[in-house]
Amino acid sequence: MSDAALDVVEFLLTTSVYSDDRTLDENDLPPSFRQVFWTGGSGGSDAGSDDDDDGSGRRRAGITRPLSATNATTREATGVERPWEAVSDLMFTERDEFSGTITLTQRDLAEEWFLERVDDQRLLENPTLAKHFEDHEAYDGDATHEEARERNRPIQADRAWIDGLLEEYFDEEEDEDMLDLVEVRAPEEVDITLDDLVLTDDQENELDKIAKAIEHRDYLSQIGLREIGKLLFVGPPGTGKTSTAQALARDMDLPFVEVKLSMITSQYLGETAKNVDKTFEVAKRLSPCILFIDEFDFVAKTRRSDEHAALKRAVNTLLKSIDNISLIEDDVLLIGATNHPDQLDDAAWRRFDEIINFPKPDYNMRADILQVITRQMRIEEFDPQLIAEATEGLTGSDLRMVLREAVLEALTEDRTTLTQEDLLNAVEEFEERDNLKNMDMIEGDHDALVAGGDIGKASDGGHSHGHDHDHDHDHDHDHDHDH
Ligand SMILES: Nc1ncnc2c1ncn2[C@@H]1O[C@H](COP(=O)(O)OP(=O)(O)OP(=O)(O)O)[C@@H](O)[C@H]1O
Ligand SMILES: [Mg+2]
């Protein structure tokens, strides 16, 4: 019997058991199954007479019983191309020609058939069936409902769930600007994990601590420790601040809510303070989640300068919101990030209980980063130590760029296997553009101005040559470079 039949029968059994057992909830369905049955919330008027109307005219998102399995839903949930064909010759299945619904005519036979073929590993992926079978007389395995629940990804981590919530909260037309200010990512959409990052011991310790705090937040609440769970990541561009926050979200299955502070300026200012409020409300509703606020120095800068009063109000709202949110009470882990710790004022500093330093990587870290980012590449005579020696002062992001350069360069010769030589050339190339980049700041006699024949004689400090534009990418143009 093919796996396809087993997949489809599992799905049919799950929909049947879930429909009957009202003690089961969304988190008892495997993500691929529940995504099929998820109906998003809706803002506004069209939900007036709906059953699930919560009184505010908005429909709550959710999964409605009974779950019915059609060819289409079964295909989407299981990935089996022709679900009905896969199970049509089993004696306990039936298909209603009119509605297209596939049902189990004799559930006990289906259960027996299923139990003969399923193993513990598979059952642990499906809490609904784990619960159904754990005390079943014909089941002699060890899978338990509790363990299956623990393993199952929580619904808060599903994109569909997040979208439902956002729709519920934000009126699409009214709050269009809002989408510029916050971005919500489901953990399944984050493609970096902590394994991909090389962290300092200090960083690892701090992250361990916070993971423990999250795990034991009930205990912390009991003993009255509430000033926990606001982290500030400090360090130059490209040192992994954003990546680490995202990887945390992914590894801990938490939605990632990112606030882009610089977008506050481009907003219709009257709405901004309100939107900041909403952002925090959304984070609370999405919780447990990570709220990531990048460019935190923006806060201090705004408070200092004589900016528009509405902008200052928005920033003050932000600070107040930060005070009112808590990991222990709201299940929101707040992470701020900045490249300019020197520009933060006291008001900003004292809102964070842990500061995590993201320094430029030292020699050993660079070698490790090189190992990690080349995992999928073929490189002859690869010696990461040697490259690490040649790349002092470069960040993880720089090293990625070096590798990209080497790969592209090799492709121009139709090679997909790199050599150590390619890497060394790319490092040299990188240093050259780095020099060009710094010319804007250092007036006059820079090496590159005299030595680099390709940029001609620039005597005015480097503003006239056409190269610098493609070199300054997302890095800041100021004191961060220590060459
Ligand atoms: N320690 C590291 N280990 C592995 N990769 C790294 C490391 N540091 C940076 N990178 C890589 O460099 C790239 C840029 O990192 P990231 O965006 O996280 O930096 P950042 O500190 O947020 O920078 P910015 O301050 O400019 O926002 C990412 O692709 C990331 O994977
Ligand atoms: Mg960043």
Short mmCIF file of C-alpha atoms and ligand atoms in Angstrom, two decimals:
data_model
loop_
_atom_site.label_atom_id
_atom_site.label_comp_id
_atom_site.label_asym_id
_atom_site.label_seq_id
_atom_site.Cartn_x
_atom_site.Cartn_y
_atom_site.Cartn_z
CA MET A 1 0.00 0.00 0.00
CA SER A 2 1.37 3.36 -0.95
CA ASP A 3 2.25 6.14 1.45
CA ALA A 4 -0.32 8.25 -0.32
CA ALA A 5 -3.10 6.05 1.03
CA LEU A 6 -1.70 6.33 4.55
CA ASP A 7 -1.46 10.11 4.23
CA VAL A 8 -5.03 10.40 3.06
CA VAL A 9 -6.44 8.02 5.67
CA GLU A 10 -4.58 9.93 8.37
CA PHE A 11 -6.18 13.13 7.17
CA LEU A 12 -9.66 11.59 7.01
CA LEU A 13 -9.31 10.12 10.48
CA THR A 14 -8.04 13.42 11.83
CA THR A 15 -10.95 15.43 10.44
CA SER A 16 -13.39 12.85 11.77
CA VAL A 17 -11.89 12.65 15.27
CA TYR A 18 -11.44 16.41 15.52
CA SER A 19 -15.04 17.04 14.49
CA ASP A 20 -16.32 14.74 17.24
CA ASP A 21 -13.99 15.56 20.11
CA ARG A 22 -14.76 19.09 21.27
CA THR A 23 -11.94 19.11 23.78
CA LEU A 24 -9.46 19.32 20.91
CA ASP A 25 -8.33 22.75 19.70
CA GLU A 26 -6.34 24.24 16.81
CA ASN A 27 -3.07 23.24 18.40
CA ASP A 28 -4.07 19.58 18.10
CA LEU A 29 -3.99 19.79 14.33
CA PRO A 30 -0.71 19.53 12.42
CA PRO A 31 0.05 22.89 10.70
CA SER A 32 -0.49 21.51 7.20
CA PHE A 33 -3.95 20.27 8.16
CA ARG A 34 -5.20 23.30 10.05
CA GLN A 35 -4.06 25.73 7.36
CA VAL A 36 -6.72 24.18 5.11
CA PHE A 37 -9.52 24.85 7.56
CA TRP A 38 -8.42 28.21 8.84
CA THR A 39 -10.79 31.05 8.11
CA GLY A 40 -9.37 34.51 8.67
CA GLY A 41 -11.06 37.22 10.69
CA SER A 42 -12.65 40.11 8.92
CA GLY A 43 -12.83 43.76 9.81
CA GLY A 44 -16.00 45.77 9.40
CA SER A 45 -19.41 45.25 7.99
CA ASP A 46 -19.75 41.95 6.19
CA ALA A 47 -19.69 39.86 9.32
CA GLY A 48 -22.87 41.22 10.86
CA SER A 49 -24.90 38.06 11.17
CA ASP A 50 -22.11 35.59 11.56
CA ASP A 51 -22.17 33.02 14.35
CA ASP A 52 -18.71 33.85 15.53
CA ASP A 53 -19.42 37.54 15.65
CA ASP A 54 -17.95 38.82 18.88
CA GLY A 55 -20.32 41.77 19.04
CA SER A 56 -17.93 44.36 17.67
CA GLY A 57 -18.91 43.64 14.09
CA ARG A 58 -15.69 41.79 13.55
CA ARG A 59 -15.47 38.09 12.99
CA ARG A 60 -12.92 36.17 14.94
CA ALA A 61 -10.62 34.01 12.91
CA GLY A 62 -10.76 30.32 13.66
CA ILE A 63 -11.49 26.74 12.69
CA THR A 64 -15.13 25.70 12.50
CA ARG A 65 -16.41 22.16 13.07
CA PRO A 66 -17.22 19.84 11.42
CA LEU A 67 -14.15 19.55 9.22
CA SER A 68 -14.98 18.13 5.86
CA ALA A 69 -12.51 16.43 3.53
CA THR A 70 -12.97 17.04 -0.16
CA ASN A 71 -10.53 16.12 -2.88
CA ALA A 72 -9.27 19.69 -2.86
CA THR A 73 -8.82 20.10 0.90
CA THR A 74 -7.21 16.66 1.14
CA ARG A 75 -4.81 17.46 -1.65
CA GLU A 76 -3.81 20.74 -0.05
CA ALA A 77 -3.36 19.20 3.39
CA THR A 78 -1.48 16.05 2.39
CA GLY A 79 0.21 16.98 -0.85
CA VAL A 80 -1.22 13.83 -2.42
CA GLU A 81 -2.07 14.67 -6.02
CA ARG A 82 -5.16 12.41 -6.38
CA PRO A 83 -6.47 11.74 -2.90
CA TRP A 84 -9.60 9.88 -3.85
CA GLU A 85 -7.77 7.54 -6.22
CA ALA A 86 -5.29 6.75 -3.45
CA VAL A 87 -7.97 5.40 -1.11
CA SER A 88 -10.86 4.44 -3.42
CA ASP A 89 -10.16 0.73 -3.26
CA LEU A 90 -10.15 0.61 0.54
CA MET A 91 -13.42 -0.86 1.75
CA PHE A 92 -14.08 1.79 4.40
CA THR A 93 -13.95 4.90 2.21
CA GLU A 94 -16.65 6.59 0.25
CA ARG A 95 -16.98 9.63 -1.92
CA ASP A 96 -20.07 11.69 -2.40
CA GLU A 97 -20.22 12.44 -6.12
CA PHE A 98 -22.27 15.55 -5.59
CA SER A 99 -20.31 17.38 -2.89
CA GLY A 100 -16.98 15.70 -3.57
CA THR A 101 -16.63 14.88 0.12
CA ILE A 102 -14.56 11.85 1.06
CA THR A 103 -15.73 10.08 4.20
CA LEU A 104 -14.97 7.01 6.27
CA THR A 105 -17.93 4.64 6.16
CA GLN A 106 -16.62 2.47 8.97
CA ARG A 107 -14.30 4.37 11.25
CA ASP A 108 -13.30 1.33 13.32
CA LEU A 109 -12.03 -0.44 10.21
CA ALA A 110 -10.14 2.68 9.18
CA GLU A 111 -8.59 2.91 12.64
CA GLU A 112 -7.51 -0.69 12.53
CA TRP A 113 -6.04 -0.26 9.07
CA PHE A 114 -4.25 2.91 10.16
CA LEU A 115 -2.84 1.44 13.38
CA GLU A 116 -1.31 -1.44 11.46
CA ARG A 117 0.74 1.00 9.43
CA VAL A 118 1.53 3.95 11.67
CA ASP A 119 4.59 4.23 13.90
CA ASP A 120 5.17 6.33 17.02
CA GLN A 121 7.15 8.97 15.19
CA ARG A 122 4.30 9.65 12.86
CA LEU A 123 1.68 9.63 15.56
CA LEU A 124 3.71 12.18 17.52
CA GLU A 125 3.29 14.59 14.61
CA ASN A 126 -0.47 14.51 15.01
CA PRO A 127 -1.81 15.41 18.47
CA THR A 128 -5.41 14.74 17.47
CA LEU A 129 -4.67 11.14 16.62
CA ALA A 130 -2.15 10.74 19.42
CA LYS A 131 -4.91 11.62 21.86
CA HIS A 132 -7.37 9.35 20.13
CA PHE A 133 -5.08 6.35 20.09
CA GLU A 134 -3.00 6.69 23.26
CA ASP A 135 -5.50 4.63 25.24
CA HIS A 136 -6.84 2.63 22.33
CA GLU A 137 -6.74 -1.12 22.98
CA ALA A 138 -5.31 -1.91 19.55
CA TYR A 139 -2.43 0.56 19.98
CA ASP A 140 0.70 -0.73 21.70
CA GLY A 141 3.11 2.13 21.01
CA ASP A 142 4.35 4.85 23.37
CA ALA A 143 3.19 8.07 21.71
CA THR A 144 1.23 10.33 24.05
CA HIS A 145 -1.03 13.27 23.47
CA GLU A 146 1.05 15.45 25.74
CA GLU A 147 4.26 14.82 23.86
CA ALA A 148 2.60 15.32 20.49
CA ARG A 149 1.15 18.65 21.66
CA GLU A 150 4.53 19.77 22.82
CA ARG A 151 6.09 18.97 19.49
CA ASN A 152 3.39 20.46 17.36
CA ARG A 153 4.06 23.96 16.13
CA PRO A 154 1.70 26.39 17.90
CA ILE A 155 -0.91 28.08 15.77
CA GLN A 156 0.49 31.50 16.66
CA ALA A 157 3.39 30.59 14.42
CA ASP A 158 1.23 30.11 11.31
CA ARG A 159 1.11 32.81 8.68
CA ALA A 160 -2.64 32.30 8.23
CA TRP A 161 -3.24 32.93 11.92
CA ILE A 162 -1.16 36.10 11.85
CA ASP A 163 -2.95 37.43 8.78
CA GLY A 164 -6.31 36.76 10.39
CA LEU A 165 -5.27 38.74 13.41
CA LEU A 166 -3.87 41.65 11.44
CA GLU A 167 -7.04 41.85 9.37
CA GLU A 168 -9.06 41.90 12.53
CA TYR A 169 -7.04 44.78 13.88
CA PHE A 170 -6.27 46.99 10.97
CA ASP A 171 -8.75 48.45 8.59
CA GLU A 172 -7.06 48.06 5.26
CA GLU A 173 -7.71 51.52 3.86
CA GLU A 174 -7.51 53.51 7.02
CA ASP A 175 -4.34 51.87 8.22
CA GLU A 176 -2.45 51.43 5.01
CA ASP A 177 0.47 53.47 6.35
CA MET A 178 0.71 51.07 9.21
CA LEU A 179 2.11 48.46 6.91
CA ASP A 180 5.15 50.66 6.34
CA LEU A 181 5.77 50.92 10.03
CA VAL A 182 5.46 47.31 11.11
CA GLU A 183 6.19 44.09 9.40
CA VAL A 184 5.07 40.80 10.86
CA ARG A 185 6.79 37.63 9.88
CA ALA A 186 5.75 34.11 10.75
CA PRO A 187 8.58 31.96 12.08
CA GLU A 188 8.12 29.64 9.12
CA GLU A 189 9.01 32.56 6.86
CA VAL A 190 12.31 33.28 8.58
CA ASP A 191 15.06 31.44 6.80
CA ILE A 192 17.91 31.85 9.27
CA THR A 193 18.48 29.79 12.41
CA LEU A 194 20.87 30.25 15.32
CA ASP A 195 22.94 27.43 13.83
CA ASP A 196 23.74 29.69 10.91
CA LEU A 197 25.17 32.36 13.18
CA VAL A 198 28.49 32.48 14.93
CA LEU A 199 27.98 34.05 18.32
CA THR A 200 30.35 35.18 21.04
CA ASP A 201 30.24 33.31 24.37
CA ASP A 202 28.73 36.36 25.90
CA GLN A 203 25.95 36.48 23.31
CA GLU A 204 25.23 32.80 23.76
CA ASN A 205 24.99 33.19 27.52
CA GLU A 206 22.57 36.05 27.23
CA LEU A 207 20.39 34.20 24.73
CA ASP A 208 20.36 31.10 26.93
CA LYS A 209 19.30 33.24 29.84
CA ILE A 210 16.43 34.75 27.93
CA ALA A 211 15.30 31.36 26.63
CA LYS A 212 15.18 30.14 30.23
CA ALA A 213 13.30 33.22 31.32
CA ILE A 214 10.70 32.61 28.64
CA GLU A 215 10.36 29.00 29.64
CA HIS A 216 9.90 29.85 33.30
CA ARG A 217 7.90 33.03 33.07
CA ASP A 218 5.19 31.73 35.39
CA TYR A 219 7.74 31.21 38.09
CA LEU A 220 9.27 34.65 37.50
CA SER A 221 5.86 36.22 37.75
CA GLN A 222 5.20 34.38 41.00
CA ILE A 223 8.32 35.67 42.66
CA GLY A 224 7.63 39.17 41.38
CA LEU A 225 10.49 39.49 38.91
CA ARG A 226 9.01 41.45 36.08
CA GLU A 227 11.83 43.61 34.78
CA ILE A 228 13.04 41.02 32.36
CA GLY A 229 12.83 40.51 28.64
CA LYS A 230 13.93 43.79 27.12
CA LEU A 231 17.15 43.39 25.22
CA LEU A 232 19.23 45.94 23.40
CA PHE A 233 21.56 44.72 20.65
CA VAL A 234 24.43 47.11 20.19
CA GLY A 235 27.05 46.99 17.45
CA PRO A 236 28.28 48.16 14.07
CA PRO A 237 26.35 47.39 10.87
CA GLY A 238 26.50 43.84 9.58
CA THR A 239 27.38 42.13 12.86
CA GLY A 240 24.25 39.97 13.02
CA LYS A 241 21.83 41.94 15.20
CA THR A 242 18.81 41.59 12.95
CA SER A 243 19.72 38.03 12.00
CA THR A 244 20.02 36.97 15.63
CA ALA A 245 16.64 38.43 16.53
CA GLN A 246 15.06 36.67 13.56
CA ALA A 247 16.79 33.40 14.27
CA LEU A 248 15.48 33.53 17.83
CA ALA A 249 11.96 33.95 16.47
CA ARG A 250 12.37 31.01 14.18
CA ASP A 251 14.02 28.69 16.69
CA MET A 252 11.48 29.50 19.40
CA ASP A 253 8.49 29.47 17.04
CA LEU A 254 7.56 33.05 17.82
CA PRO A 255 6.07 35.54 15.36
CA PHE A 256 8.52 38.32 14.53
CA VAL A 257 7.06 41.81 14.69
CA GLU A 258 9.44 44.42 13.35
CA VAL A 259 8.98 48.15 13.83
CA LYS A 260 10.83 50.39 11.44
CA LEU A 261 11.34 53.61 13.36
CA SER A 262 12.60 55.62 10.43
CA MET A 263 9.22 55.10 8.79
CA ILE A 264 7.61 57.18 11.50
CA THR A 265 8.80 60.34 9.78
CA SER A 266 7.23 59.48 6.46
CA GLN A 267 3.87 58.89 8.04
CA TYR A 268 0.90 61.07 8.26
CA LEU A 269 1.98 62.43 11.60
CA GLY A 270 -1.37 62.84 13.28
CA GLU A 271 -1.90 59.09 13.03
CA THR A 272 1.51 58.07 14.16
CA ALA A 273 1.06 57.97 17.91
CA LYS A 274 -2.11 55.97 17.42
CA ASN A 275 -0.29 53.55 15.17
CA VAL A 276 2.48 53.07 17.67
CA ASP A 277 -0.18 52.13 20.19
CA LYS A 278 -1.72 49.71 17.77
CA THR A 279 1.59 48.10 17.06
CA PHE A 280 2.02 47.21 20.69
CA GLU A 281 -1.54 46.01 20.88
CA VAL A 282 -0.93 43.74 17.93
CA ALA A 283 2.23 42.44 19.56
CA LYS A 284 0.24 41.62 22.68
CA ARG A 285 -2.40 39.82 20.68
CA LEU A 286 0.25 37.93 18.73
CA SER A 287 2.02 36.92 21.89
CA PRO A 288 4.08 35.07 22.62
CA CYS A 289 6.13 36.96 20.08
CA ILE A 290 9.27 38.99 19.52
CA LEU A 291 8.91 42.73 19.02
CA PHE A 292 11.98 44.00 17.24
CA ILE A 293 12.67 47.74 17.13
CA ASP A 294 15.53 48.57 14.84
CA GLU A 295 17.40 51.90 14.67
CA PHE A 296 16.63 52.62 18.27
CA ASP A 297 18.91 55.66 18.28
CA PHE A 298 16.14 57.36 16.32
CA VAL A 299 14.25 57.74 19.58
CA ALA A 300 16.92 59.75 21.29
CA LYS A 301 17.69 61.76 18.20
CA THR A 302 14.08 62.83 17.90
CA ARG A 303 13.76 63.80 21.49
CA ARG A 304 16.84 65.97 21.29
CA SER A 305 16.18 67.78 18.07
CA ASP A 306 13.48 70.34 17.48
CA GLU A 307 11.38 67.99 15.44
CA HIS A 308 7.74 68.32 14.75
CA ALA A 309 5.70 68.10 17.96
CA ALA A 310 3.62 65.22 16.58
CA LEU A 311 6.77 63.25 15.95
CA LYS A 312 7.94 63.79 19.50
CA ARG A 313 4.56 62.68 20.72
CA ALA A 314 4.86 59.49 18.71
CA VAL A 315 8.25 58.79 20.19
CA ASN A 316 6.99 59.43 23.70
CA THR A 317 4.10 57.10 23.06
CA LEU A 318 6.63 54.54 21.99
CA LEU A 319 8.62 54.88 25.20
CA LYS A 320 5.48 54.64 27.27
CA SER A 321 4.36 51.57 25.36
CA ILE A 322 7.70 49.97 26.01
CA ASP A 323 7.24 50.59 29.72
CA ASN A 324 3.83 48.99 29.63
CA ILE A 325 4.78 45.83 27.84
CA SER A 326 6.32 42.89 29.59
CA LEU A 327 7.67 39.47 28.81
CA ILE A 328 6.28 38.10 32.02
CA GLU A 329 2.80 39.54 31.73
CA ASP A 330 2.27 39.90 28.00
CA ASP A 331 4.62 37.28 26.62
CA VAL A 332 6.31 39.81 24.40
CA LEU A 333 10.09 39.74 24.15
CA LEU A 334 11.30 43.19 23.19
CA ILE A 335 14.54 43.53 21.28
CA GLY A 336 15.94 46.92 20.33
CA ALA A 337 18.93 47.37 18.05
CA THR A 338 21.26 50.23 17.33
CA ASN A 339 24.50 51.03 15.53
CA HIS A 340 24.94 54.19 17.55
CA PRO A 341 24.86 53.46 21.26
CA ASP A 342 26.63 56.77 21.86
CA GLN A 343 23.54 58.60 20.67
CA LEU A 344 21.14 56.97 23.11
CA ASP A 345 20.02 59.06 26.05
CA ASP A 346 19.36 57.83 29.57
CA ALA A 347 15.66 57.54 28.94
CA ALA A 348 16.37 55.04 26.20
CA TRP A 349 19.08 53.11 28.05
CA ARG A 350 17.22 52.45 31.23
CA ARG A 351 14.35 50.78 29.41
CA PHE A 352 16.47 47.77 28.60
CA ASP A 353 17.47 45.24 31.20
CA GLU A 354 20.15 43.47 29.14
CA ILE A 355 22.59 45.01 26.71
CA ILE A 356 24.11 42.55 24.28
CA ASN A 357 27.23 43.60 22.48
CA PHE A 358 27.69 42.69 18.81
CA PRO A 359 31.35 43.41 18.16
CA LYS A 360 33.09 42.92 14.86
CA PRO A 361 34.17 39.28 14.75
CA ASP A 362 37.68 38.42 15.88
CA TYR A 363 39.99 36.05 14.05
CA ASN A 364 38.43 32.84 15.35
CA MET A 365 34.91 34.03 14.76
CA ARG A 366 35.74 35.06 11.23
CA ALA A 367 37.10 31.60 10.54
CA ASP A 368 33.92 30.08 11.98
CA ILE A 369 31.68 32.42 10.02
CA LEU A 370 33.53 31.47 6.85
CA GLN A 371 32.89 27.82 7.62
CA VAL A 372 29.21 28.44 8.18
CA ILE A 373 28.53 30.56 5.13
CA THR A 374 30.38 28.20 2.81
CA ARG A 375 28.62 25.05 4.02
CA GLN A 376 26.85 24.48 0.74
CA MET A 377 29.75 25.52 -1.49
CA ARG A 378 32.52 23.52 -3.05
CA ILE A 379 35.89 25.16 -2.49
CA GLU A 380 39.22 23.57 -3.38
CA GLU A 381 42.06 23.92 -0.86
CA PHE A 382 39.77 25.92 1.36
CA ASP A 383 41.64 27.33 4.34
CA PRO A 384 39.27 29.49 6.40
CA GLN A 385 42.03 30.36 8.89
CA LEU A 386 44.06 31.97 6.18
CA ILE A 387 41.11 33.96 4.90
CA ALA A 388 40.31 34.97 8.45
CA GLU A 389 43.83 36.39 8.78
CA ALA A 390 43.38 38.42 5.64
CA THR A 391 40.04 39.88 6.67
CA GLU A 392 40.67 41.74 9.87
CA GLY A 393 38.02 44.37 10.51
CA LEU A 394 35.43 42.72 8.30
CA THR A 395 32.00 41.83 9.67
CA GLY A 396 29.87 38.77 9.01
CA SER A 397 27.98 40.75 6.45
CA ASP A 398 31.25 41.78 4.75
CA LEU A 399 32.39 38.17 4.64
CA ARG A 400 29.14 37.20 2.98
CA MET A 401 29.76 39.85 0.39
CA VAL A 402 33.28 38.56 -0.21
CA LEU A 403 31.91 35.09 -0.80
CA ARG A 404 29.23 36.38 -3.13
CA GLU A 405 31.84 38.21 -5.13
CA ALA A 406 33.98 35.08 -5.40
CA VAL A 407 31.03 32.99 -6.53
CA LEU A 408 29.98 35.48 -9.19
CA GLU A 409 33.53 35.90 -10.39
CA ALA A 410 33.90 32.13 -10.80
CA LEU A 411 30.59 31.96 -12.63
CA THR A 412 31.94 34.31 -15.27
CA GLU A 413 34.36 31.47 -16.02
CA ASP A 414 31.51 28.96 -15.84
CA ARG A 415 32.87 27.43 -12.66
CA THR A 416 30.72 26.32 -9.75
CA THR A 417 33.67 25.04 -7.77
CA LEU A 418 35.68 27.77 -6.12
CA THR A 419 39.31 27.81 -5.15
CA GLN A 420 41.09 29.38 -2.21
CA GLU A 421 42.62 31.71 -4.77
CA ASP A 422 39.17 32.96 -5.79
CA LEU A 423 38.46 33.83 -2.20
CA LEU A 424 41.70 35.69 -1.71
CA ASN A 425 41.06 37.69 -4.86
CA ALA A 426 37.59 38.54 -3.66
CA VAL A 427 39.02 39.73 -0.35
CA GLU A 428 41.38 42.01 -2.19
CA GLU A 429 38.54 43.30 -4.32
CA PHE A 430 36.54 43.96 -1.21
CA GLU A 431 39.34 45.91 0.42
CA GLU A 432 39.58 48.07 -2.65
CA ARG A 433 35.96 49.02 -2.62
CA ASP A 434 36.17 49.55 1.09
CA ASN A 435 38.92 52.07 0.47
CA LEU A 436 36.82 53.81 -2.13
CA LYS A 437 33.98 53.94 0.30
CA ASN A 438 36.04 55.73 2.90
CA MET A 439 37.34 58.34 0.56
CA ASP A 440 34.34 60.54 1.02
CA MET A 441 35.25 61.06 4.63
CA ILE A 442 38.99 61.33 4.47
CA GLU A 443 39.89 64.45 2.61
CA GLY A 444 42.67 64.28 0.12
CA ASP A 445 45.59 61.94 0.13
CA HIS A 446 44.12 58.49 0.31
CA ASP A 447 46.13 55.59 -1.07
CA ALA A 448 43.42 54.57 -3.45
CA LEU A 449 43.43 57.98 -5.03
CA VAL A 450 46.99 57.70 -6.16
CA ALA A 451 47.42 54.00 -6.61
CA GLY A 452 44.16 52.97 -8.18
CA GLY A 453 44.65 53.71 -11.87
CA ASP A 454 41.05 52.94 -12.64
CA ILE A 455 39.58 55.93 -10.95
CA GLY A 456 41.77 58.56 -12.46
CA LYS A 457 43.16 61.57 -10.68
CA ALA A 458 40.69 62.85 -8.20
CA SER A 459 42.04 65.84 -6.40
CA ASP A 460 38.95 67.05 -4.65
CA GLY A 461 38.69 64.41 -2.00
CA GLY A 462 36.79 61.96 -4.10
CA HIS A 463 33.40 63.44 -4.74
CA SER A 464 33.58 63.54 -8.48
CA HIS A 465 34.40 59.98 -9.41
CA GLY A 466 31.54 57.82 -10.41
CA HIS A 467 32.37 54.77 -8.33
CA ASP A 468 31.21 55.53 -4.87
CA HIS A 469 27.50 55.16 -5.44
CA ASP A 470 27.50 51.44 -5.88
CA HIS A 471 29.82 51.00 -2.98
CA ASP A 472 28.09 52.43 -0.02
CA HIS A 473 25.16 49.93 -0.02
CA ASP A 474 23.51 49.81 3.36
CA HIS A 475 26.46 50.68 5.50
CA ASP A 476 26.69 53.93 7.26
CA HIS A 477 29.07 56.43 5.94
CA ASP A 478 30.68 57.40 9.18
CA HIS A 479 32.93 56.34 11.99
CA ASP A 480 32.20 52.66 11.87
CA HIS A 481 35.15 51.79 9.76
CA ASP A 482 38.40 51.30 11.48
CA HIS A 483 40.81 50.74 8.65
N1 LIG B 1 28.22 36.42 13.50
C1 LIG B 1 27.69 36.11 12.31
N2 LIG B 1 27.61 34.82 11.91
C2 LIG B 1 27.07 34.49 10.71
N3 LIG B 1 26.58 35.39 9.85
C3 LIG B 1 26.63 36.68 10.18
C4 LIG B 1 27.16 37.11 11.43
N4 LIG B 1 27.08 38.45 11.50
C5 LIG B 1 26.49 38.84 10.35
N5 LIG B 1 26.21 37.79 9.56
C6 LIG B 1 25.52 37.83 8.27
O1 LIG B 1 25.61 39.13 7.74
C7 LIG B 1 24.37 39.56 7.19
C8 LIG B 1 23.93 40.87 7.82
O2 LIG B 1 23.65 40.69 9.20
P1 LIG B 1 22.54 41.51 9.96
O3 LIG B 1 21.59 42.12 8.99
O4 LIG B 1 21.97 40.65 10.99
O5 LIG B 1 23.40 42.65 10.60
P2 LIG B 1 22.93 43.85 11.54
O6 LIG B 1 23.82 43.81 12.72
O7 LIG B 1 21.48 43.79 11.77
O8 LIG B 1 23.29 45.08 10.64
P3 LIG B 1 22.63 46.55 10.62
O9 LIG B 1 23.11 47.25 11.85
O10 LIG B 1 23.18 47.14 9.37
O11 LIG B 1 21.15 46.36 10.58
C9 LIG B 1 23.39 38.44 7.42
O12 LIG B 1 23.24 37.73 6.23
C10 LIG B 1 24.05 37.58 8.46
O13 LIG B 1 23.70 36.26 8.28
MG MG B 2 19.90 45.08 11.19
#
